[in-house]
Amino acid sequence: MDRDWGSKPGSGGAASAQNEAIDRRERLRRLALETIDLAKDPYFMRNHLGSYECKLCLTLHNNEGNYLAHTQGKRHQTNLAKRAAREAKEAPAQPQPNKRKVALRKSVFTLLRT
Ligand SMILES: [Zn+2]
């Protein structure tokens, strides 16, 4: 493992501890960005303001790392589980995917953004 971004080894003190915390977060962020393909994430969306949105939870994020942290969070996981459960329940009764609902949600979202 290379750890040569930011903190100099041996500089010591509170500042370096802080740097290490930032390093760890940055490392996690980069790792997440490498392992998770945001282009394949159906809920990831970049808005016209340059920030990022979770279409599932309707949350706003300043950067990809923040969004990724959110996808690991309880709220997103809960929403994912809820959605999966709902879709599993609706799927046998409705062979057609509920396109109308999706379209409606999209237009609501567009309204929210304007
Ligand atoms: Zn989410």
mmCIF file of N, CA and C and ligand atoms in Angstrom, residues 43 53-59 61 67 70-71 75-77 79-80, ligand 1:
data_model
loop_
_atom_site.group_PDB
_atom_site.id
_atom_site.type_symbol
_atom_site.label_atom_id
_atom_site.label_comp_id
_atom_site.label_asym_id
_atom_site.label_seq_id
_atom_site.Cartn_x
_atom_site.Cartn_y
_atom_site.Cartn_z
ATOM 1 N N TYR A 43 -29.359 5.134 -9.913
ATOM 2 C CA TYR A 43 -29.861 6.207 -9.054
ATOM 3 C C TYR A 43 -28.933 7.414 -9.012
ATOM 4 N N GLU A 53 -27.047 13.745 -7.337
ATOM 5 C CA GLU A 53 -28.289 13.400 -6.671
ATOM 6 C C GLU A 53 -28.503 11.896 -6.644
ATOM 7 N N CYS A 54 -29.079 11.449 -5.547
ATOM 8 C CA CYS A 54 -29.533 10.070 -5.491
ATOM 9 C C CYS A 54 -31.007 10.093 -5.852
ATOM 10 N N LYS A 55 -31.326 9.467 -6.971
ATOM 11 C CA LYS A 55 -32.706 9.486 -7.451
ATOM 12 C C LYS A 55 -33.592 8.594 -6.604
ATOM 13 N N LEU A 56 -32.983 7.717 -5.872
ATOM 14 C CA LEU A 56 -33.757 6.823 -5.007
ATOM 15 C C LEU A 56 -34.195 7.553 -3.745
ATOM 16 N N CYS A 57 -33.278 8.256 -3.124
ATOM 17 C CA CYS A 57 -33.561 8.903 -1.846
ATOM 18 C C CYS A 57 -33.826 10.393 -2.008
ATOM 19 N N LEU A 58 -33.614 10.913 -3.226
ATOM 20 C CA LEU A 58 -33.769 12.347 -3.486
ATOM 21 C C LEU A 58 -32.869 13.178 -2.572
ATOM 22 N N THR A 59 -31.628 12.748 -2.478
ATOM 23 C CA THR A 59 -30.662 13.480 -1.672
ATOM 24 C C THR A 59 -29.643 14.146 -2.588
ATOM 25 N N HIS A 61 -25.696 15.640 -3.191
ATOM 26 C CA HIS A 61 -24.327 15.360 -2.763
ATOM 27 C C HIS A 61 -23.349 16.248 -3.528
ATOM 28 N N TYR A 67 -21.573 10.956 -2.617
ATOM 29 C CA TYR A 67 -22.658 10.115 -3.101
ATOM 30 C C TYR A 67 -22.386 8.646 -2.767
ATOM 31 N N HIS A 70 -22.967 7.861 0.641
ATOM 32 C CA HIS A 70 -24.407 7.773 0.850
ATOM 33 C C HIS A 70 -24.953 6.397 0.445
ATOM 34 N N THR A 71 -24.441 5.862 -0.676
ATOM 35 C CA THR A 71 -24.948 4.567 -1.132
ATOM 36 C C THR A 71 -24.596 3.452 -0.147
ATOM 37 N N ARG A 75 -29.722 4.852 5.090
ATOM 38 C CA ARG A 75 -30.910 5.364 4.415
ATOM 39 C C ARG A 75 -31.038 4.786 3.005
ATOM 40 N N HIS A 76 -29.939 4.835 2.270
ATOM 41 C CA HIS A 76 -29.966 4.336 0.904
ATOM 42 C C HIS A 76 -30.227 2.832 0.883
ATOM 43 N N GLN A 77 -29.556 2.130 1.780
ATOM 44 C CA GLN A 77 -29.737 0.681 1.843
ATOM 45 C C GLN A 77 -31.184 0.326 2.172
ATOM 46 N N ASN A 79 -33.809 2.186 1.560
ATOM 47 C CA ASN A 79 -34.627 2.488 0.388
ATOM 48 C C ASN A 79 -34.465 1.433 -0.694
ATOM 49 N N LEU A 80 -33.250 0.962 -0.860
ATOM 50 C CA LEU A 80 -32.995 -0.112 -1.827
ATOM 51 C C LEU A 80 -33.800 -1.353 -1.469
HETATM 52 ZN ZN ZN B 1 -29.804 6.938 -1.934
#
